[in-house]
Amino acid sequence: MKILITTLNAKYIHTSLALRWIYVANKNKYNIRFQEFTIKEKLDEIAEIIIEQEIDVLGIGVYIWNVSKVKLLVDILKEKKPNIKIILGGPEVSYETEYFIKNWDIDYIVSGEAEFVFGELLDDIINNRVIDNIYIAHKDNFNAKPAVASIEKLEKLDSPYMLECDKGALQNRITYFETSRGCPYTCKYCLSSLEGNVRYFSNEYIIKQLEYLFSHNTKTIKFLDRTFNLNKNHTLFIFDKIKSLYNEKTICQFEIYADLLNEKTISYINEFQKDFIRFEIGIQSTYDKTNKEVNRLQDFNKIKENVILLQKAGVVDLHLDLIAGLPYETYDRFKKSFNDVFELKPKELQLGFLKMLRGTSLREQSEIYGYLYDLEGPYEIYKHNDLSEEDIENIKCVEDMLEKYWNSGRFIRTFELLTSYFEDENRTIDYFDLFYKLGQFYKRIDIDKFQYHLHEIYKIMYDFVLNIIDEREFDIYKKALFEDYYSQFNMRPKRFIEPTLNGKEKKEFINRIILDEKFMNLNNLTSIILYKYTYYEKINEHSYLLIIYIENKRQIIEYSFK
Ligand code: SF4
């Protein structure tokens, strides 16, 4: 019997640890292989590739990002090859198995941690036995209990991190790594709240895997632990280990609860090499009433304090998360959450929208809060009692601008000026309004939301700044925008506004610089460089920028007339 396990990852760079675990747990006993696709690939082509392999059983990992696509894939496969047995697994299908068994054309669902139960099911299928397993749902048993795999047994398997087939890809893709399973918290909107007790992998096991991953120059190790810093000893043990393995190539990402950090740990982290670790900190809301309602216990003041301590050292890359649409959070209260968090100026602020995940208690209680949401995955909300559809539209507009203009990191100098301009206490506009206004401005321009060019988004920002800033202050923004834009390239790009000097002015300017020997020598300039390889931008009568692109390198120099 030929078995294939697969999933549709969100992007090629992502890898599925779950598939690898199931594979190593079953490869010595069954004729099994695994293959990953992405949600961007055409379903017909994926189906074709699967069918060509003439398999008997197909296992598919279902997640929030692929649930709608997997449904379509299952339909295509069952139409073209009705005899294929399809087994679903993954968090998306684990907690409402009855719905999927009744509504999807599938045969089985393995609920929870599937490594060993999947093999038990294969055994039953091969031997034509009646399936009588509490962790497996099927047409005669709609409900299954989520399985919990023994960590001890997992550690005895071949390592899912050391597969020969992955060796070449470690340097290019994200490797997901777990040092524990489970979450002790019960945030009402999160599926991990159903996972229960935290179980840790042994230190010896973790050391062996990390040594392998670092010695193979793995690009990114993303620790999957739900709240990585829950246990202080465990946290320090991992930090010690990765610090000792530092290789200049590998980056480690962790999801942490920032208010659980103490000063001692922060000082320790702040001695790490720069850009070696990245923290993702879920804040979700700064409104106590909302956090209490969704069982999220956190102290925003403490988070803020710790984030500031981390930022001061500038060693850790910080990404903060917010969720729009949580209970009781009105539009204005969400604006406050946004402003509270944006004030910390994280490198990235991820603004997500609440999803009513199957199995979560928030979904079960959705009527209490008046939630209206998409019944098909990814179950995004449309509104609730305190947030209208229009409010959500407006927040989406802010999120779009946040992604393009802040999280992209392409407007660092411009934002430094813009935010300090709006931090002036005499102005009434806040950060949220700034992104909202930019979004309104953006909407007026006829530009493709997804396939835009860089010069177009810079032009929009240029016009926007011109529109809102006092004209007398515009020069410094102009300079910042030019520097932000030109530093994105190593070759001469298309200009985002008309040239600021005409041909005659440019010639006069070059002649003037050539006479300034001190400037020419200091910057190693020659007249060939000035004529052939340089862009000129006039900031004002006294100040100019020279942007030089030679041999895939860029240099931006300011020239000022006294
Ligand atoms: S949101 Fe985080 S802390 Fe809360 S239950 Fe989910 S994983 Fe645990």
Coordinates of C-alpha atoms and ligand atoms in Angstrom, one line a residue:
M1 CA 0.0 0.0 0.0
K2 CA 1.4 3.4 -1.1
I3 CA 1.0 6.3 1.3
L4 CA 1.6 9.9 0.7
I5 CA 1.4 12.6 3.4
T6 CA 1.2 16.2 2.3
T7 CA 0.1 19.7 3.1
L8 CA -0.1 23.1 1.5
N9 CA 2.3 25.5 3.2
A10 CA 1.6 29.3 3.1
K11 CA 4.9 30.0 1.3
Y12 CA 7.7 27.9 -0.2
I13 CA 10.1 29.1 2.5
H14 CA 7.9 27.4 5.2
T15 CA 8.4 23.8 6.1
S16 CA 6.0 21.4 7.8
L17 CA 7.4 19.9 11.0
A18 CA 4.2 17.8 11.5
L19 CA 4.7 16.0 8.1
R20 CA 8.3 15.2 9.0
W21 CA 7.2 13.8 12.5
I22 CA 4.6 11.6 10.9
Y23 CA 7.0 10.4 8.3
V24 CA 9.8 9.5 10.8
A25 CA 7.2 7.7 13.0
N26 CA 6.0 5.5 10.2
K27 CA 8.7 5.2 7.6
N28 CA 10.2 2.0 8.8
K29 CA 6.9 0.2 8.8
Y30 CA 5.0 1.5 5.8
N31 CA 5.6 2.5 2.2
I32 CA 5.2 6.2 3.0
R33 CA 6.7 9.4 1.7
F34 CA 5.9 13.1 2.2
Q35 CA 5.6 16.0 -0.2
E36 CA 4.9 19.7 0.4
F37 CA 3.0 22.1 -1.8
T38 CA 2.1 25.7 -1.3
I39 CA -1.3 27.5 -1.3
K40 CA -0.1 29.5 -4.3
E41 CA 0.2 26.4 -6.6
K42 CA -2.6 25.4 -8.9
L43 CA -4.8 22.8 -7.3
D44 CA -5.3 20.9 -10.6
E45 CA -1.5 20.6 -10.9
I46 CA -1.2 19.4 -7.3
A47 CA -3.9 16.9 -7.9
E48 CA -2.2 15.7 -11.0
I49 CA 1.1 15.2 -9.2
I50 CA -0.6 13.3 -6.4
I51 CA -2.6 11.0 -8.8
E52 CA 0.5 10.2 -10.9
Q53 CA 2.1 8.6 -7.9
E54 CA -0.7 6.0 -7.8
I55 CA -1.1 6.1 -4.0
D56 CA -3.7 4.3 -2.0
V57 CA -3.8 6.6 1.0
L58 CA -3.3 10.3 1.3
G59 CA -2.8 12.2 4.6
I60 CA -3.3 15.9 4.5
G61 CA -2.3 18.5 7.2
V62 CA -5.1 21.1 7.5
Y63 CA -4.4 24.5 8.9
I64 CA -6.2 27.9 9.0
W65 CA -4.2 29.1 6.0
N66 CA -5.0 26.2 3.7
V67 CA -8.4 24.9 4.8
S68 CA -10.4 26.3 1.9
K69 CA -7.8 25.1 -0.7
V70 CA -7.6 21.6 0.9
K71 CA -11.4 21.3 0.6
L72 CA -11.2 22.0 -3.1
L73 CA -8.2 19.6 -3.5
V74 CA -10.1 16.8 -1.8
D75 CA -13.0 17.3 -4.1
I76 CA -10.8 17.2 -7.2
L77 CA -9.0 14.1 -6.0
K78 CA -12.1 12.2 -5.0
E79 CA -13.7 13.0 -8.3
K80 CA -10.7 11.8 -10.3
K81 CA -9.7 8.9 -8.0
P82 CA -12.7 7.9 -5.9
N83 CA -10.9 4.9 -4.3
I84 CA -8.1 7.0 -2.7
K85 CA -8.5 7.0 1.1
I86 CA -8.1 10.5 2.4
I87 CA -7.1 11.1 6.0
L88 CA -7.1 14.6 7.4
G89 CA -5.1 15.8 10.4
G90 CA -3.9 19.1 11.9
P91 CA -5.4 21.7 14.3
E92 CA -8.0 23.0 11.9
V93 CA -9.9 19.6 11.8
S94 CA -9.0 18.2 15.2
Y95 CA -11.7 19.8 17.3
E96 CA -14.8 19.7 15.2
T97 CA -14.3 16.4 13.6
E98 CA -18.1 15.8 13.1
Y99 CA -18.4 18.8 10.8
F100 CA -15.6 17.6 8.5
I101 CA -16.7 14.0 8.4
K102 CA -20.2 15.1 7.5
N103 CA -19.4 17.8 5.0
W104 CA -16.2 16.8 3.3
D105 CA -15.6 13.9 1.0
I106 CA -13.0 12.3 3.2
D107 CA -12.5 9.0 5.0
Y108 CA -10.8 9.6 8.4
I109 CA -9.6 12.4 10.7
V110 CA -6.8 11.8 13.1
S111 CA -7.4 14.3 15.9
G112 CA -4.5 15.9 17.8
E113 CA -0.9 14.8 17.7
A114 CA -1.0 12.3 14.9
E115 CA 2.5 10.7 14.8
F116 CA 1.6 7.4 16.3
V117 CA -2.2 7.3 15.8
F118 CA -1.6 7.7 12.0
G119 CA 0.3 4.4 12.0
E120 CA -2.4 2.6 14.0
L121 CA -4.9 3.7 11.4
L122 CA -2.7 2.5 8.5
D123 CA -2.4 -0.8 10.3
D124 CA -6.2 -1.1 10.6
I125 CA -6.7 -0.1 6.9
I126 CA -4.0 -2.6 5.6
N127 CA -5.5 -5.4 7.7
N128 CA -9.1 -4.5 6.8
R129 CA -10.0 -4.1 10.5
V130 CA -12.9 -2.1 11.8
I131 CA -11.6 1.3 13.0
D132 CA -12.2 1.5 16.7
N133 CA -9.8 4.2 17.9
I134 CA -10.9 7.1 20.1
Y135 CA -8.5 9.5 18.3
I136 CA -9.9 8.7 14.9
A137 CA -13.2 10.1 13.5
H138 CA -15.0 8.4 10.5
K139 CA -18.5 7.9 9.1
D140 CA -19.4 5.6 12.0
N141 CA -17.8 7.6 14.7
F142 CA -18.0 11.4 14.2
N143 CA -16.2 12.5 17.3
A144 CA -12.6 11.9 18.1
K145 CA -10.5 12.8 21.1
P146 CA -7.3 14.8 20.4
A147 CA -4.3 12.4 20.7
V148 CA -1.3 13.4 22.8
A149 CA 2.0 11.9 21.7
S150 CA 4.5 10.7 24.2
I151 CA 7.6 12.9 24.1
E152 CA 9.7 10.0 25.2
K153 CA 8.6 7.9 22.2
L154 CA 9.1 10.8 19.8
E155 CA 12.7 11.2 21.0
K156 CA 13.4 7.6 20.1
L157 CA 12.4 8.2 16.5
D158 CA 14.9 9.3 13.8
S159 CA 15.2 13.0 14.0
P160 CA 12.7 15.0 11.8
Y161 CA 15.3 17.8 11.7
M162 CA 18.1 15.6 10.3
L163 CA 16.4 14.2 7.2
E164 CA 18.8 13.7 4.3
C165 CA 16.2 15.2 1.9
D166 CA 16.3 18.5 3.9
K167 CA 20.1 18.9 4.2
G168 CA 20.3 21.1 1.1
A169 CA 17.3 23.3 2.1
L170 CA 18.3 24.1 5.7
Q171 CA 20.2 27.2 4.5
N172 CA 17.3 28.6 2.5
R173 CA 14.1 27.7 4.4
I174 CA 12.6 28.2 7.8
T175 CA 13.1 25.2 10.1
Y176 CA 10.4 24.8 12.7
F177 CA 11.6 23.4 15.9
E178 CA 9.9 22.5 19.1
T179 CA 11.3 22.2 22.6
S180 CA 7.9 21.7 24.2
R181 CA 4.3 21.0 23.4
G182 CA 1.1 22.4 24.9
C183 CA 0.1 25.7 26.4
P184 CA -1.0 26.4 30.0
Y185 CA -3.0 29.5 29.0
T186 CA -6.6 29.5 27.9
C187 CA -7.0 32.4 25.5
K188 CA -10.5 31.9 24.2
Y189 CA -9.7 32.6 20.5
C190 CA -6.7 30.3 20.3
L191 CA -6.6 26.5 19.4
S192 CA -3.5 26.1 21.6
S193 CA -5.7 26.8 24.6
L194 CA -7.1 23.3 24.0
E195 CA -3.8 21.6 24.1
G196 CA -3.4 21.4 27.9
N197 CA -0.3 20.7 29.9
V198 CA 3.1 21.7 28.7
R199 CA 5.5 18.8 28.1
Y200 CA 9.1 19.4 27.4
F201 CA 11.6 17.5 25.2
S202 CA 14.7 16.5 27.2
N203 CA 17.8 18.7 27.3
E204 CA 19.9 16.0 25.7
Y205 CA 17.5 15.7 22.8
I206 CA 17.3 19.4 22.3
I207 CA 21.1 19.9 22.4
K208 CA 21.7 17.2 19.8
Q209 CA 19.1 18.7 17.4
L210 CA 20.4 22.3 17.8
E211 CA 24.0 21.2 17.3
Y212 CA 23.0 19.6 14.1
L213 CA 21.0 22.6 12.8
F214 CA 23.7 25.1 13.7
S215 CA 26.5 23.0 12.2
H216 CA 24.5 22.9 9.0
N217 CA 24.1 26.7 8.9
T218 CA 20.3 26.6 9.1
K219 CA 19.0 29.9 8.0
T220 CA 16.1 30.3 10.5
I221 CA 15.1 28.2 13.4
K222 CA 11.6 29.1 14.4
F223 CA 10.8 27.8 17.9
L224 CA 7.2 26.6 17.9
D225 CA 6.9 26.6 21.7
R226 CA 3.6 28.4 22.4
T227 CA 5.0 30.6 25.2
F228 CA 8.7 30.0 25.0
N229 CA 9.7 31.8 28.2
L230 CA 7.1 30.1 30.4
N231 CA 9.7 28.2 32.4
K232 CA 12.7 30.3 33.4
N233 CA 15.2 27.4 33.7
H234 CA 14.2 26.0 30.3
T235 CA 14.4 29.4 28.7
L236 CA 17.9 30.0 30.1
F237 CA 19.0 26.6 29.1
I238 CA 18.0 27.2 25.5
F239 CA 19.4 30.7 25.4
D240 CA 22.7 29.4 26.8
K241 CA 22.8 26.7 24.2
I242 CA 22.1 28.8 21.2
K243 CA 24.5 31.5 22.4
S244 CA 27.3 28.8 22.5
L245 CA 26.4 27.7 19.0
Y246 CA 26.3 31.1 17.4
N247 CA 27.6 30.8 13.8
E248 CA 26.7 34.2 12.2
K249 CA 24.4 32.5 9.8
T250 CA 21.5 31.2 11.9
I251 CA 18.6 33.3 13.2
C252 CA 16.4 32.1 16.1
Q253 CA 12.8 33.2 16.4
F254 CA 10.7 32.8 19.6
E255 CA 7.2 33.6 20.7
I256 CA 7.4 35.1 24.1
Y257 CA 5.3 36.6 26.8
A258 CA 7.2 39.8 27.4
D259 CA 5.8 40.5 30.9
L260 CA 7.2 37.2 32.1
L261 CA 10.8 38.4 31.4
N262 CA 12.7 39.8 34.3
E263 CA 15.6 42.3 34.3
K264 CA 18.2 39.6 34.8
T265 CA 17.1 37.6 31.7
I266 CA 16.8 40.8 29.7
S267 CA 20.4 41.9 30.6
Y268 CA 21.5 38.4 29.6
I269 CA 19.7 38.6 26.2
N270 CA 21.0 42.1 25.6
E271 CA 24.5 40.6 25.5
F272 CA 23.7 38.4 22.6
Q273 CA 25.0 39.2 19.1
K274 CA 22.9 41.7 17.3
D275 CA 20.1 40.3 15.0
F276 CA 20.7 36.8 16.2
I277 CA 17.3 36.5 17.9
R278 CA 13.9 37.7 17.1
F279 CA 11.0 37.9 19.6
E280 CA 7.4 37.8 18.5
I281 CA 5.3 39.3 21.3
G282 CA 1.6 38.9 21.2
I283 CA 0.0 41.9 22.9
Q284 CA -3.4 41.6 21.0
S285 CA -5.0 44.4 23.0
T286 CA -4.1 46.9 25.7
Y287 CA -7.7 47.0 27.0
D288 CA -8.0 45.2 30.3
K289 CA -11.7 44.5 29.9
T290 CA -11.1 42.8 26.5
N291 CA -8.1 40.8 27.7
K292 CA -10.0 39.6 30.8
E293 CA -12.9 38.5 28.7
V294 CA -10.7 36.3 26.5
N295 CA -8.8 34.9 29.4
R296 CA -5.6 36.7 28.4
L297 CA -3.8 37.6 31.6
Q298 CA -1.1 40.2 30.9
D299 CA 0.3 43.4 32.3
F300 CA 0.8 45.9 29.4
N301 CA 2.9 48.3 31.6
K302 CA 5.3 45.5 32.4
I303 CA 5.4 44.5 28.7
K304 CA 6.1 48.1 27.8
E305 CA 8.9 48.3 30.4
N306 CA 10.5 45.2 29.1
V307 CA 10.2 46.0 25.4
I308 CA 11.9 49.4 26.1
L309 CA 14.7 47.6 28.0
L310 CA 15.2 45.3 25.0
Q311 CA 15.0 48.1 22.5
K312 CA 17.6 50.2 24.3
A313 CA 20.2 47.5 23.7
G314 CA 19.0 47.1 20.1
V315 CA 20.1 43.4 20.0
V316 CA 16.8 41.6 19.6
D317 CA 14.6 42.1 16.6
L318 CA 11.1 42.8 18.0
H319 CA 7.8 42.0 16.4
L320 CA 4.7 42.9 18.3
D321 CA 1.2 41.6 17.5
L322 CA -2.3 43.1 17.8
I323 CA -5.6 41.5 17.0
A324 CA -8.5 43.6 15.8
G325 CA -12.0 42.4 16.6
L326 CA -11.7 41.1 20.1
P327 CA -14.8 41.3 22.4
Y328 CA -15.8 44.7 23.8
E329 CA -13.0 46.6 21.8
T330 CA -14.7 49.4 20.0
Y331 CA -13.1 51.3 17.1
D332 CA -11.8 54.0 19.4
R333 CA -10.6 51.6 22.0
F334 CA -8.8 49.6 19.3
K335 CA -7.2 52.9 18.1
K336 CA -5.9 53.3 21.6
S337 CA -4.4 49.7 21.6
F338 CA -2.8 50.5 18.2
N339 CA -1.4 53.8 19.5
D340 CA -0.1 52.2 22.7
V341 CA 1.8 49.6 20.8
F342 CA 2.9 51.7 17.9
E343 CA 4.4 54.2 20.4
L344 CA 7.0 51.5 21.2
K345 CA 8.1 51.6 17.5
P346 CA 8.6 47.9 17.0
K347 CA 10.5 46.8 13.9
E348 CA 7.2 45.2 12.9
L349 CA 3.7 45.6 14.2
Q350 CA 1.5 42.7 12.9
L351 CA -2.1 43.7 12.9
G352 CA -4.2 40.6 12.5
F353 CA -8.0 40.2 12.4
L354 CA -9.8 37.9 14.7
K355 CA -10.7 34.5 13.3
M356 CA -13.4 32.3 14.8
L357 CA -11.5 29.1 14.8
R358 CA -13.4 25.8 15.0
G359 CA -13.3 24.4 18.5
T360 CA -12.4 27.6 20.3
S361 CA -14.6 28.8 23.2
L362 CA -14.9 32.2 21.6
R363 CA -16.6 30.7 18.6
E364 CA -18.9 28.7 20.8
Q365 CA -19.8 32.0 22.6
S366 CA -19.9 34.1 19.5
E367 CA -23.6 35.0 19.9
I368 CA -23.0 36.6 23.2
Y369 CA -20.8 39.2 21.6
G370 CA -22.9 39.5 18.4
Y371 CA -20.2 38.2 16.1
L372 CA -20.9 37.8 12.5
Y373 CA -18.1 35.8 10.7
D374 CA -17.2 34.0 7.6
L375 CA -18.5 30.4 7.9
E376 CA -15.8 29.2 5.5
G377 CA -12.1 29.2 6.5
P378 CA -10.3 31.3 7.5
Y379 CA -13.4 32.4 9.5
E380 CA -12.6 36.1 9.6
I381 CA -15.1 38.3 11.5
Y382 CA -17.2 40.9 9.8
K383 CA -18.5 42.7 12.9
H384 CA -19.5 42.3 16.6
N385 CA -21.7 44.3 18.9
D386 CA -19.0 47.0 19.5
L387 CA -17.3 47.0 16.1
S388 CA -19.2 47.6 12.8
E389 CA -18.2 46.4 9.3
E390 CA -17.2 49.9 8.4
D391 CA -14.9 50.0 11.5
I392 CA -13.2 46.8 10.3
E393 CA -12.9 48.2 6.8
N394 CA -11.1 51.3 8.2
I395 CA -8.8 49.1 10.4
K396 CA -8.0 47.0 7.3
C397 CA -7.0 50.2 5.5
V398 CA -4.6 51.0 8.4
E399 CA -3.2 47.5 8.3
D400 CA -2.5 47.8 4.5
M401 CA -0.6 51.0 5.0
L402 CA 1.2 49.6 8.1
E403 CA 2.5 46.7 6.0
K404 CA 3.5 48.7 3.0
Y405 CA 5.0 51.7 4.7
W406 CA 6.1 50.6 8.2
N407 CA 6.7 46.9 8.3
S408 CA 8.4 46.9 5.0
G409 CA 11.2 49.0 6.6
R410 CA 11.4 51.1 3.4
F411 CA 10.6 54.4 5.0
I412 CA 12.7 54.4 8.1
R413 CA 14.0 58.0 7.7
T414 CA 10.7 59.4 6.6
F415 CA 8.9 57.8 9.5
E416 CA 11.4 59.1 12.0
L417 CA 10.4 62.6 10.9
L418 CA 6.7 61.9 10.5
T419 CA 6.2 60.3 13.9
S420 CA 8.1 63.0 15.7
Y421 CA 6.1 65.6 13.8
F422 CA 2.9 64.0 15.1
E423 CA 4.3 63.5 18.6
D424 CA 4.3 67.2 18.9
E425 CA 1.7 67.8 21.7
N426 CA 0.0 70.6 19.8
R427 CA -1.1 68.3 17.0
T428 CA -4.3 66.3 17.4
I429 CA -3.6 63.5 15.0
D430 CA -2.3 60.2 16.4
Y431 CA -0.4 57.3 14.8
F432 CA -3.5 55.4 13.9
D433 CA -4.9 58.5 12.2
L434 CA -1.6 59.0 10.4
F435 CA -1.9 55.5 8.7
Y436 CA -5.6 56.0 8.2
K437 CA -5.1 59.3 6.4
L438 CA -2.3 57.8 4.3
G439 CA -4.7 55.0 3.4
Q440 CA -7.4 57.4 2.3
F441 CA -4.8 59.2 0.2
Y442 CA -3.6 55.9 -1.2
K443 CA -7.1 54.9 -2.2
R444 CA -7.5 58.0 -4.4
I445 CA -4.6 56.9 -6.6
D446 CA -5.3 54.4 -9.2
I447 CA -2.8 51.7 -8.2
D448 CA -3.1 47.9 -8.0
K449 CA -3.4 46.9 -4.4
F450 CA -1.1 43.9 -4.8
Q451 CA 1.0 44.5 -7.9
Y452 CA 2.4 48.0 -7.3
H453 CA 5.9 49.3 -8.1
L454 CA 8.2 50.7 -5.5
H455 CA 8.4 54.1 -7.2
E456 CA 4.6 54.3 -7.1
I457 CA 4.4 53.9 -3.3
Y458 CA 7.2 56.4 -2.8
K459 CA 5.4 58.9 -5.0
I460 CA 2.2 58.4 -2.9
M461 CA 4.1 59.1 0.3
Y462 CA 5.8 62.1 -1.3
D463 CA 2.5 63.6 -2.2
F464 CA 0.9 62.7 1.1
V465 CA 3.7 64.4 3.1
L466 CA 3.5 67.4 0.8
N467 CA -0.2 67.5 1.6
I468 CA -0.1 67.3 5.4
I469 CA 3.2 68.9 6.4
D470 CA 3.9 72.6 6.7
E471 CA 5.6 73.6 3.4
R472 CA 8.5 75.2 5.3
E473 CA 9.4 71.9 6.8
F474 CA 9.1 69.9 3.6
D475 CA 12.8 70.0 2.6
I476 CA 13.8 67.6 5.3
Y477 CA 11.1 65.1 4.3
K478 CA 12.1 65.4 0.7
K479 CA 15.7 64.5 1.7
A480 CA 14.5 61.6 3.9
L481 CA 12.3 60.2 1.1
F482 CA 15.1 60.4 -1.5
E483 CA 17.5 58.6 0.9
D484 CA 14.9 56.0 1.8
Y485 CA 14.1 55.4 -1.8
Y486 CA 17.5 55.3 -3.3
S487 CA 18.9 53.1 -0.6
Q488 CA 16.5 50.3 -1.7
F489 CA 18.6 49.8 -4.8
N490 CA 22.1 48.9 -5.9
M491 CA 21.5 49.9 -9.5
R492 CA 19.9 53.1 -10.9
P493 CA 16.2 52.9 -10.3
K494 CA 13.3 54.6 -12.0
R495 CA 12.8 58.0 -10.4
F496 CA 9.7 58.4 -8.3
I497 CA 9.2 62.1 -9.1
E498 CA 10.3 64.2 -12.0
P499 CA 14.1 65.1 -12.0
T500 CA 14.7 68.0 -9.5
L501 CA 17.3 69.5 -11.8
N502 CA 16.9 70.1 -15.6
G503 CA 19.8 69.3 -18.0
K504 CA 21.3 72.8 -17.7
E505 CA 21.1 73.0 -14.0
K506 CA 22.6 69.6 -13.7
K507 CA 25.6 70.6 -15.8
E508 CA 26.2 73.7 -13.8
F509 CA 26.0 71.8 -10.6
I510 CA 28.5 69.2 -11.8
N511 CA 30.9 71.9 -12.9
R512 CA 30.6 73.5 -9.5
I513 CA 31.4 70.3 -7.7
I514 CA 34.4 69.5 -9.9
L515 CA 35.9 72.7 -8.7
D516 CA 35.5 71.6 -5.1
E517 CA 38.7 69.6 -4.8
K518 CA 38.3 68.9 -1.2
F519 CA 34.9 67.3 -1.7
M520 CA 36.0 65.4 -4.7
N521 CA 39.0 63.9 -3.0
L522 CA 37.2 63.2 0.2
N523 CA 34.6 61.1 -1.6
N524 CA 36.9 59.6 -4.3
L525 CA 34.9 61.2 -7.1
T526 CA 36.0 61.7 -10.7
S527 CA 34.2 63.6 -13.4
I528 CA 33.4 60.3 -15.1
I529 CA 31.6 59.2 -11.9
L530 CA 29.8 62.5 -11.8
Y531 CA 28.7 62.4 -15.4
K532 CA 28.0 58.7 -15.9
Y533 CA 27.1 57.1 -12.6
T534 CA 25.4 59.7 -10.5
Y535 CA 21.8 60.8 -9.9
Y536 CA 21.3 64.3 -8.5
E537 CA 18.4 65.5 -6.4
K538 CA 18.0 69.1 -5.3
I539 CA 16.6 69.5 -1.8
N540 CA 16.7 73.3 -1.8
E541 CA 18.9 76.1 -3.0
H542 CA 21.7 75.1 -0.6
S543 CA 21.5 71.4 -0.4
Y544 CA 21.7 68.5 -2.9
L545 CA 22.0 64.8 -2.9
L546 CA 24.4 62.8 -5.1
I547 CA 23.4 59.2 -5.5
I548 CA 26.1 57.1 -7.0
Y549 CA 25.6 53.6 -8.4
I550 CA 28.8 51.8 -9.4
E551 CA 29.4 48.0 -9.7
N552 CA 26.2 47.1 -7.8
K553 CA 27.1 49.4 -4.9
R554 CA 25.4 52.6 -3.8
Q555 CA 26.6 55.7 -2.1
I556 CA 24.5 58.7 -1.1
I557 CA 26.4 61.9 -0.4
E558 CA 25.0 65.2 0.6
Y559 CA 26.5 68.4 -0.9
S560 CA 25.8 71.8 0.7
F561 CA 26.7 75.2 -0.5
K562 CA 27.8 77.5 2.3
Ligands
SF4_1 S1 -2.7 32.8 22.4 FE1 -0.7 32.1 23.1 S2 -0.8 32.0 25.3 FE2 -2.9 32.1 24.6 S3 -3.6 30.0 24.4 FE3 -2.8 30.6 22.4 S4 -0.6 29.9 22.4 FE4 -1.3 29.9 24.6

